[in-house]
Short mmCIF file of C-alpha atoms and ligand atoms in Angstrom, two decimals:
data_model
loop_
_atom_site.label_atom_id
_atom_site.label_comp_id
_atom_site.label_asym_id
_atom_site.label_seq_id
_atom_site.Cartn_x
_atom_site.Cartn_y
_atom_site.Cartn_z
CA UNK X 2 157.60 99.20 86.92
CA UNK X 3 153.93 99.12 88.42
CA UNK X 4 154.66 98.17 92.31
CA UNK X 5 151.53 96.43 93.92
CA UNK X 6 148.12 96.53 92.23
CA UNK X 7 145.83 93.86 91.83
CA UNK X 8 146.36 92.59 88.45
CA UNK X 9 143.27 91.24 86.45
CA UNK X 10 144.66 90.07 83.02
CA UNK X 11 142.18 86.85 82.37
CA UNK X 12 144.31 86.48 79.20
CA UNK X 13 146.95 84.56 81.89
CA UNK X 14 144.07 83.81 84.15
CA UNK X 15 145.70 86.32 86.55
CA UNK X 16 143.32 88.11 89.46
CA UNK X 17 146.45 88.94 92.19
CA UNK X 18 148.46 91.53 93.39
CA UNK X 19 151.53 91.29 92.05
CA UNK X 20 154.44 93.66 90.17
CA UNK X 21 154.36 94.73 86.16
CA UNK X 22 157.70 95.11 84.69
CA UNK X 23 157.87 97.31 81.57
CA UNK X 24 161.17 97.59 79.94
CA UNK X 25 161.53 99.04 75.42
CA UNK X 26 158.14 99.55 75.34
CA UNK X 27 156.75 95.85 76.16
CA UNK X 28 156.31 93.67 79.43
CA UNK X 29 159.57 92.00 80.34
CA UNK X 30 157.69 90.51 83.75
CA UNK X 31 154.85 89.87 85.42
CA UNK X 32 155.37 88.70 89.38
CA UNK X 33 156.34 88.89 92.99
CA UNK X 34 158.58 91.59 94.46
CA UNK X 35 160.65 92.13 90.69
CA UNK X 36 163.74 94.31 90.98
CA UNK X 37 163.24 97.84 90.17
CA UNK X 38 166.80 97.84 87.86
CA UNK X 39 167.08 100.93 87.39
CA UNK X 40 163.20 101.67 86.23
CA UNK X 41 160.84 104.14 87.76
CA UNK X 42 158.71 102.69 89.91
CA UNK X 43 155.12 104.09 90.07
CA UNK X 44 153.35 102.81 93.49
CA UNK X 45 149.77 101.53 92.89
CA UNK X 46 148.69 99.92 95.38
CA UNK X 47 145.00 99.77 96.28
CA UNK X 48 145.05 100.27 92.34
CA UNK X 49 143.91 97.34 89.71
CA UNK X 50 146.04 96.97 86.52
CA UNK X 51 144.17 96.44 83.23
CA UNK X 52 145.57 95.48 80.04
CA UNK X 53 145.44 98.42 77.69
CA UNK X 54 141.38 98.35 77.15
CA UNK X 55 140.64 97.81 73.30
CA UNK X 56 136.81 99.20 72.29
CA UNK X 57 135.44 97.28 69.82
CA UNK X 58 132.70 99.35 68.67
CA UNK X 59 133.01 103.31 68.45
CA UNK X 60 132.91 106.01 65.44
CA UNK X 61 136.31 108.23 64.91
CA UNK X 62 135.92 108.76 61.52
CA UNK X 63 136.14 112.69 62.66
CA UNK X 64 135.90 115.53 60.01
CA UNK X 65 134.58 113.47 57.05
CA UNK X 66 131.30 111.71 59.24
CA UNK X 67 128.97 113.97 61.51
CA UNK X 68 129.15 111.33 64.36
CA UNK X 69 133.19 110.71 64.46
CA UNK X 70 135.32 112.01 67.77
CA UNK X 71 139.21 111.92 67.51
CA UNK X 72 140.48 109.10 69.03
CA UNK X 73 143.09 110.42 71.00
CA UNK X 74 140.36 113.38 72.51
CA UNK X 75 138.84 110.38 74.10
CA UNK X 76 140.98 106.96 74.75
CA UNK X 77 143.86 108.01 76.90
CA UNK X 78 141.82 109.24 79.42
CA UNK X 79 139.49 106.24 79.61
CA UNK X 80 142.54 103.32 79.52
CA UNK X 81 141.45 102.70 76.02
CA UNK X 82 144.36 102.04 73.73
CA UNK X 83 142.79 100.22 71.01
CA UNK X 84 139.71 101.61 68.99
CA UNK X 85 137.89 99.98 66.31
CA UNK X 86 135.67 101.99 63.95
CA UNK X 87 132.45 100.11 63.73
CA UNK X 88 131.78 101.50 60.21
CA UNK X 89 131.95 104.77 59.29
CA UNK X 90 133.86 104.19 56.14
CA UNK X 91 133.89 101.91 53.52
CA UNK X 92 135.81 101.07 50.21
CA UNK X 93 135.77 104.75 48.98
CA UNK X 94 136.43 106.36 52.28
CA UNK X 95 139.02 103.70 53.61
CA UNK X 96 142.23 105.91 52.62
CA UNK X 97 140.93 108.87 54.41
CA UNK X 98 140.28 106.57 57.69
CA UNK X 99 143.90 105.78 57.24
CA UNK X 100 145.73 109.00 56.20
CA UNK X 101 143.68 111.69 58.39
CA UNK X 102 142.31 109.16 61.28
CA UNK X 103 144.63 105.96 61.93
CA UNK X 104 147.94 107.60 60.85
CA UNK X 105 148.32 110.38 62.99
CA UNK X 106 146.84 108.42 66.25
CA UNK X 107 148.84 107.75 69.31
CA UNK X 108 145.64 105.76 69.84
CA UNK X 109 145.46 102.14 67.88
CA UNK X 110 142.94 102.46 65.58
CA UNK X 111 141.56 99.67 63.32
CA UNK X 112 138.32 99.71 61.54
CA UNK X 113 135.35 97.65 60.07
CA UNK X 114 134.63 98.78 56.38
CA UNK X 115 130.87 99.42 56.13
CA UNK X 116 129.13 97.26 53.05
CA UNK X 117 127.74 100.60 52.07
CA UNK X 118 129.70 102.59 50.03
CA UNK X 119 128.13 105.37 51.72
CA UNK X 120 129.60 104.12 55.19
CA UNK X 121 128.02 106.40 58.23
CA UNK X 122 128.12 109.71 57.77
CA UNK X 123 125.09 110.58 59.97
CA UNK X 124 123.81 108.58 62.49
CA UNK X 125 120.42 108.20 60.56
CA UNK X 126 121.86 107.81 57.22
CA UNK X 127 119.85 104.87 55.94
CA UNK X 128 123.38 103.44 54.09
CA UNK X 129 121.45 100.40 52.95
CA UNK X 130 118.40 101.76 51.63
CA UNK X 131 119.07 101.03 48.06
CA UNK X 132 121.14 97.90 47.52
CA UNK X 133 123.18 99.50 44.60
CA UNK X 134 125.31 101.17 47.50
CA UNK X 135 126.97 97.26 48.12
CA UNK X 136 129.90 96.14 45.95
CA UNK X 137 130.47 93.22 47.43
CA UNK X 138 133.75 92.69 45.21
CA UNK X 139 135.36 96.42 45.99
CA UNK X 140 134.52 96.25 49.63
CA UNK X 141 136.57 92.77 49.28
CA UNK X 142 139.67 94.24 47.50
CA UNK X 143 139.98 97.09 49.55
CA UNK X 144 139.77 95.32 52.51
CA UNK X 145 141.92 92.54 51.59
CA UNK X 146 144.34 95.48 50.91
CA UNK X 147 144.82 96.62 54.06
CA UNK X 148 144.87 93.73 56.35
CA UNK X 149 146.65 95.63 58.98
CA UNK X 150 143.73 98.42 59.53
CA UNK X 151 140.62 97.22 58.40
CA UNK X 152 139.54 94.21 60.71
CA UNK X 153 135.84 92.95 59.58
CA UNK X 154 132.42 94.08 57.54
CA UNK X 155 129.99 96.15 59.25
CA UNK X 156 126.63 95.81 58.82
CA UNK X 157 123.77 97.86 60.05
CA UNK X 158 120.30 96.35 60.16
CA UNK X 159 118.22 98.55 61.25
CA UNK X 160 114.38 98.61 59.79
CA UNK X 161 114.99 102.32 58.67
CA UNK X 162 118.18 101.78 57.72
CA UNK X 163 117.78 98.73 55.20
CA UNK X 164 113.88 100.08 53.77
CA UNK X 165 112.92 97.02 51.76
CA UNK X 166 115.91 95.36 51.83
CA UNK X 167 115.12 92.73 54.83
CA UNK X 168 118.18 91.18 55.93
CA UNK X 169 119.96 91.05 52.62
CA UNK X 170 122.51 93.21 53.86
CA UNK X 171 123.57 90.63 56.51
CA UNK X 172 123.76 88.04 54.04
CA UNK X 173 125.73 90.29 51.52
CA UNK X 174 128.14 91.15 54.42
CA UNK X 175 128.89 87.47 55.25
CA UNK X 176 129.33 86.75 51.62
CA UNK X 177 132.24 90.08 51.34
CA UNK X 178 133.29 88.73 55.18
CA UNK X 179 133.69 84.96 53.94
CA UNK X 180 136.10 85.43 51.21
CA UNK X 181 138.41 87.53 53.06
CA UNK X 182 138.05 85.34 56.58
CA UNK X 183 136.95 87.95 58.69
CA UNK X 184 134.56 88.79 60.93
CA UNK X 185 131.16 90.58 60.08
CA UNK X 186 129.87 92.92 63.21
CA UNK X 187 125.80 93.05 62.64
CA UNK X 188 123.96 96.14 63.86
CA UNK X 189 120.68 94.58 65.56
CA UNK X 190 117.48 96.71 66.63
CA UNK X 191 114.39 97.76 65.00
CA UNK X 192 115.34 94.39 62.80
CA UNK X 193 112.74 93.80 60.22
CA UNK X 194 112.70 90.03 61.61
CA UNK X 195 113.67 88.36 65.21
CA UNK X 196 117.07 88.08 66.04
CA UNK X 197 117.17 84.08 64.84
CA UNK X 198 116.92 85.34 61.02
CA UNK X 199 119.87 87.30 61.78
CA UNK X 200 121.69 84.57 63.91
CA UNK X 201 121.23 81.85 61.13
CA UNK X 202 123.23 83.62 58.77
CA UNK X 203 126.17 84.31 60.95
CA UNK X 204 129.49 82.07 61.46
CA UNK X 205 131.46 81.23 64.42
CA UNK X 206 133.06 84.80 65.22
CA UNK X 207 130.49 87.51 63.87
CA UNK X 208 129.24 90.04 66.01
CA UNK X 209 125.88 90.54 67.72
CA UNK X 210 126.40 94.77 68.43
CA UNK X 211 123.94 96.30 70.31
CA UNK X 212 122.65 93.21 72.09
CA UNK X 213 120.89 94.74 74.99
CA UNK X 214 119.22 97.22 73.07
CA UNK X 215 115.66 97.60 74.18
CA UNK X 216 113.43 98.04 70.80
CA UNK X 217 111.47 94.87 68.59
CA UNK X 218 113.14 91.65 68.22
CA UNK X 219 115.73 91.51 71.03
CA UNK X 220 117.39 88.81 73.19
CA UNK X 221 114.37 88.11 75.05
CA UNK X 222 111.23 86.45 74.92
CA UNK X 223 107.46 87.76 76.12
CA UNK X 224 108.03 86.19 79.51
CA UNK X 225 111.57 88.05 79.50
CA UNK X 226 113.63 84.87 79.17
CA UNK X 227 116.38 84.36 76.18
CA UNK X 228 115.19 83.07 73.03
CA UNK X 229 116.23 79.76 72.85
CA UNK X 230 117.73 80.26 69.23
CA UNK X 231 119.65 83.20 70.62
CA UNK X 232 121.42 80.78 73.33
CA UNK X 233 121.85 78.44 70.50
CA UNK X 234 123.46 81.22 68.20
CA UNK X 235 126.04 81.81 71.02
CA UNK X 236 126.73 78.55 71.98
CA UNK X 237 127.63 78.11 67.91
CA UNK X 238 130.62 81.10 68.50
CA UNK X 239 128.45 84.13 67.13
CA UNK X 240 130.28 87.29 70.13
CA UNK X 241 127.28 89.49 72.13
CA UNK X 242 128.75 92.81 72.37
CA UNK X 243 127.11 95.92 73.69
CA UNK X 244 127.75 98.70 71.71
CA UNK X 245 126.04 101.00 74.23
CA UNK X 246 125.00 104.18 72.45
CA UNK X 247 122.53 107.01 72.30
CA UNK X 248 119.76 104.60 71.27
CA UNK X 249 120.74 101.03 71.87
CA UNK X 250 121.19 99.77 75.82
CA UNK X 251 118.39 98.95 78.27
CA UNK X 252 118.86 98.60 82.33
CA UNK X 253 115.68 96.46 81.95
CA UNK X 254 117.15 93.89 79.57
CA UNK X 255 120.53 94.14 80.75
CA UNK X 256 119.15 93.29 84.09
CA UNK X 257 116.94 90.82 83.04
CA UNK X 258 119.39 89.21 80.99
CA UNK X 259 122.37 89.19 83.71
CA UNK X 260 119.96 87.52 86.17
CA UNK X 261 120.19 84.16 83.65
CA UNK X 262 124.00 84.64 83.51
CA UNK X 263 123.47 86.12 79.61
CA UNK X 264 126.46 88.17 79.97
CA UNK X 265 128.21 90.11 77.16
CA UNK X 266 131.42 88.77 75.24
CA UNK X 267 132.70 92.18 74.87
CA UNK X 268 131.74 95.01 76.21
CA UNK X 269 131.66 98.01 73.88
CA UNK X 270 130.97 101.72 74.09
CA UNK X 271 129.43 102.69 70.33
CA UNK X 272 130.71 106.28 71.26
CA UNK X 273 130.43 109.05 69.00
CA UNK X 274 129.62 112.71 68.92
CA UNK X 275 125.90 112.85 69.98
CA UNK X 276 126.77 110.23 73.13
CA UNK X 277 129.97 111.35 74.27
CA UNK X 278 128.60 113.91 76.60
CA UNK X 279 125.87 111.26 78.06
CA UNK X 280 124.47 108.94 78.21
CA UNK X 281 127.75 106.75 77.55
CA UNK X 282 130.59 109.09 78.21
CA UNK X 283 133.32 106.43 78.22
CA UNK X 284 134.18 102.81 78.62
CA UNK X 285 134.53 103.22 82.32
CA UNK X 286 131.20 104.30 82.44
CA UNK X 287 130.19 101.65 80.22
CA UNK X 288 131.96 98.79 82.13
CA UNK X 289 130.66 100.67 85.35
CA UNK X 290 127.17 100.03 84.64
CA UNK X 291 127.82 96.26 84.21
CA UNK X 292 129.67 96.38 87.40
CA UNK X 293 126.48 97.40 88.93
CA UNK X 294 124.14 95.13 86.74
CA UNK X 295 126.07 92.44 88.53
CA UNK X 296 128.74 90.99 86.20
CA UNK X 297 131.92 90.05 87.69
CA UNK X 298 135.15 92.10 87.19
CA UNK X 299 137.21 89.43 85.89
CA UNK X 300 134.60 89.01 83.24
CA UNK X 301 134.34 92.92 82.01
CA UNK X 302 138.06 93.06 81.93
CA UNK X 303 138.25 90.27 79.63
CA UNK X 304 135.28 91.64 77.46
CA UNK X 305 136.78 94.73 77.23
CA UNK X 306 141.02 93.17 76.56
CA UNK X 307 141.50 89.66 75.76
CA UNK X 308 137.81 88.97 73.70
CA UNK X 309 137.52 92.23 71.58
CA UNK X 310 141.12 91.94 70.62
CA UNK X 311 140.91 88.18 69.71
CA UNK X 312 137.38 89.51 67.50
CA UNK X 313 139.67 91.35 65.72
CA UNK X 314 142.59 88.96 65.51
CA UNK X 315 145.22 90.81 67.54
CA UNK X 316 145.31 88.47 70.54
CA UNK X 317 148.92 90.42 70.71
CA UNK X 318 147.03 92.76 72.06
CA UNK X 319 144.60 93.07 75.67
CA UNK X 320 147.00 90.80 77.27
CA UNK X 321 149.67 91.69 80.14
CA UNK X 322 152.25 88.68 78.63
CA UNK X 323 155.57 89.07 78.83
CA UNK X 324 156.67 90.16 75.48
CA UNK X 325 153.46 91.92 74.59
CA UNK X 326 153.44 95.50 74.10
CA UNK X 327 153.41 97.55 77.37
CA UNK X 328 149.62 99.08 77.10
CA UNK X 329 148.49 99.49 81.04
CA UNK X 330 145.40 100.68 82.17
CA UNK X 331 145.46 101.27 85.89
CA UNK X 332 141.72 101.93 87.69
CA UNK X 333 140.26 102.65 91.23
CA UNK X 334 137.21 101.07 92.22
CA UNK X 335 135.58 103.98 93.69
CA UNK X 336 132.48 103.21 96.53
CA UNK X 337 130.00 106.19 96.86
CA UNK X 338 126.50 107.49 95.03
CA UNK X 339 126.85 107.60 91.16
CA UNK X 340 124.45 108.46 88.93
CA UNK X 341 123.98 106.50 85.83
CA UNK X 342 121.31 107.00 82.38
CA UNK X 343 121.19 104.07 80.04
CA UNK X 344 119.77 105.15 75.97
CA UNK X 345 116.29 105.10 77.05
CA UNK X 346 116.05 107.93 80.07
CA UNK X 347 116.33 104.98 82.43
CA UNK X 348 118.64 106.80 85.59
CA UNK X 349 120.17 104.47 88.77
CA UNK X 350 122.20 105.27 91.21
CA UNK X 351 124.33 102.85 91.93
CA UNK X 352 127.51 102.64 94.58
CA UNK X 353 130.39 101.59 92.43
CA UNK X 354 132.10 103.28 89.81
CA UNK X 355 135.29 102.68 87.74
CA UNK X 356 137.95 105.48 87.23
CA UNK X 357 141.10 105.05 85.19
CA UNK X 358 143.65 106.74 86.87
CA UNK X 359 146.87 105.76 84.66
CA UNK X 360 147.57 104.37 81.00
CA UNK X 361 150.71 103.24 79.06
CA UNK X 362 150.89 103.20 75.49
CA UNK X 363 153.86 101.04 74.71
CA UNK X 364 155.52 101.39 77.80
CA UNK X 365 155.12 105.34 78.18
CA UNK X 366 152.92 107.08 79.98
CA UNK X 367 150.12 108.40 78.09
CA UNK X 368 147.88 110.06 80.64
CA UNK X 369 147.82 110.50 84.52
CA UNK X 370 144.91 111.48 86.57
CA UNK X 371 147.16 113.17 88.84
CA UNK X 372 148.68 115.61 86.32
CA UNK X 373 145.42 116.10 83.72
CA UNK X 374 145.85 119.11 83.92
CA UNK X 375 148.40 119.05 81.21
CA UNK X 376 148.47 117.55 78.15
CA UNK X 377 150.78 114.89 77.89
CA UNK X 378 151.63 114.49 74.28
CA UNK X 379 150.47 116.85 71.57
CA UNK X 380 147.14 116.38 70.19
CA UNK X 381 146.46 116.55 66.31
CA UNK X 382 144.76 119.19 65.01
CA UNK X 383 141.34 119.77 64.07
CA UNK X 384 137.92 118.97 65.73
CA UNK X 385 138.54 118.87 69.60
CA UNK X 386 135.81 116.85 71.93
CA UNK X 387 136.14 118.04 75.51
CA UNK X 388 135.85 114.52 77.41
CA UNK X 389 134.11 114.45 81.07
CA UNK X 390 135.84 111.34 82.25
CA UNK X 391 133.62 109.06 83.27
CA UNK X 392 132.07 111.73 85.74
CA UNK X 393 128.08 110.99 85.20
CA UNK X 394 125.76 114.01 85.61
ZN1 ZN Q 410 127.82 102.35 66.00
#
């Protein structure tokens, strides 16, 4: 039972204080002064509960990519429960992303399969340089074969990435993405066209990943306004998300965009080896910095529960319902001088700062500020990530 903190869950349109009542693992109640029954009862008052966070962009394809952390290194910690590989593997690597990366995970993992073969394994890999790498009908049958892990086609579109390709890739993606009726997540920056190119080929659903990035052909115009075909694009379904990174989120645009209310849908981290350690640390940090850019908090909590998890098609998930599994992140809102770098040097210091200080995993306890110290289940073996929190240099 979690007595007393403000509970933001915009999947119930809830922004109150009120009590969470956790009994097998799932919610059994969400109200006014519930009876304990017999359950431990952990105060939190002065404390805002979080569904379980879910990041929708990250790389934890660890051991077999250059740029993949282990999830459970770096979610508990940060309230994440849910990851999703933004990826790293594809069709030939998929039972490895199972077997040594979703399988043993505390953490739930879930993954988009790369239309490259070749998937990410480093960060500059240019995957899509030669279109014999895209099998349009594997990449279909081995996603189609495992439903419950892989969740979408990735797609990166990167100038350097796709050489002469243009935006082929994007439209091969949607092709693999239409016939199994998912969504395809489209890495934008450095795109050999302006974002509309992009948008026109996209359905109600896809993702925009990297939206704020701050290279050639972004969101906004030469008088720093949105494109009006990128407003369009939205208002047709196509999801903003961040996706953060070493290379790929301004302050300038971010700020810029936020002052016309162009908001993200879901707010991601892209975190992986060579950004783990700064400039994006975490999704606290992440959702910290739009705290401070001026979005609301009832708006990053649903970018970062209800919207990625609905991209994804788990709306099970990111939600405080009754019945739903018990996955609680509890945060303080922490007032002081905090130092923050976006992926371009840019450094603020801003006064508000998000800290997760408690998260369930299906009802149990997975990590507590108090006691981090000591581990609280046993990690797996194998390349270990030392995570800073969400403590910016
Ligand atoms: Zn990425």
């Amino acid at each position: 039972m979690l007595r007393g903190g403000t509970v933001v869950d915009p999947s119930q349109d809830l922004n109150r204080v009120c009590d969470v009542s956790i009994r097998d693992g799932s919610v059994s109640a969400v109200g006014d002064g519930l009876p304990a029954e017999g359950r431990r009862v952990v105060d939190v008052s002065g404390r805002y509960v979080f569904p379980g966070l879910v990041d929708l962009h990250a790389h934890i394809c660890w051991g077999f990519t250059d740029i993949g952390l282990v999830p459970d290194d770096v979610c508990p910690s940060t309230g994440v429960t849910a990851i999703v590989d933004a990826g790293s593997s594809s069709w030939p690597s998929q039972d490895a992303f199972r077997r040594h990366v979703a399988e043993p995970s505390r953490t739930r993992v879930f993954g988009f399969s790369n239309i490259s073969s070749v998937g990410i394994p480093t960060a500059g890999t240019p995957e899509l340089a030669s279109l014999r790498f895209v099998d349009v009908d594997r990449s279909v049958a081995s996603v189609a074969g495992d439903r419950d892990l892989m969740t979408g086609i990735k797609v990166r579109q990167g100038r350097h990435l796709v050489g002469d390709n243009g935006i082929e890739p994007t439209r091969l993606a949607v092709e693999a993405a239409g016939q199994l009726g998912v969504p395809v997540m489209v890495h934008v920056g450095n795109t050999p066209c302006p974002l509309k190119g992009i948008m026109d080929l996209l359905r109600p659903g896809d993702i925009i990943t990297h939206a704020y990035h701050g290279h050639p052909h972004g969101i906004l115009d030469d008088h720093r306004a949105i494109w009006q075909d990128v407003l369009e694009g939205r208002s047709r379904g196509i999801l903003m998300d961040v996706g953060h990174g070493a290379g790929s989120f301004s302050f300038d645009v971010a700020k810029s965009a936020f002052e016309q209310g162009f908001f993200p849908d879901a707010i991601s981290t892209d975190l992986y080896t060579v950004n783990v350690n700064g400039p994006v640390f975490d999704l606290p940090t992440t959702m910290s910095k739009m705290l401070n850019l001026g979005m609301p908090l009832e708006d990053i909590v649903r970018s970062t529960t209800a919207i990625p998890a609905a991209a994804i098609g788990r709306t099970e998930l990111g939600t405080l319902r009754p019945g739903a599994a018990a996955d609680v992140a509890v945060f303080d809102l922490e007032e002081g001088d905090f130092e923050f770098s976006d992926s371009h040097g840019e450094r603020r210091r801003w006064p508000r700062r998000l800290t997760c200080e408690l998260t369930l995993l299906d009802g149990e306890i997975i990590f507590d500020r108090r006691r981090a110290d000591r581990p609280i289940f046993d990690r797996q073996p194998g390349k270990t990530t030392v995570n800073q929190g969400n403590n910016a240099p």
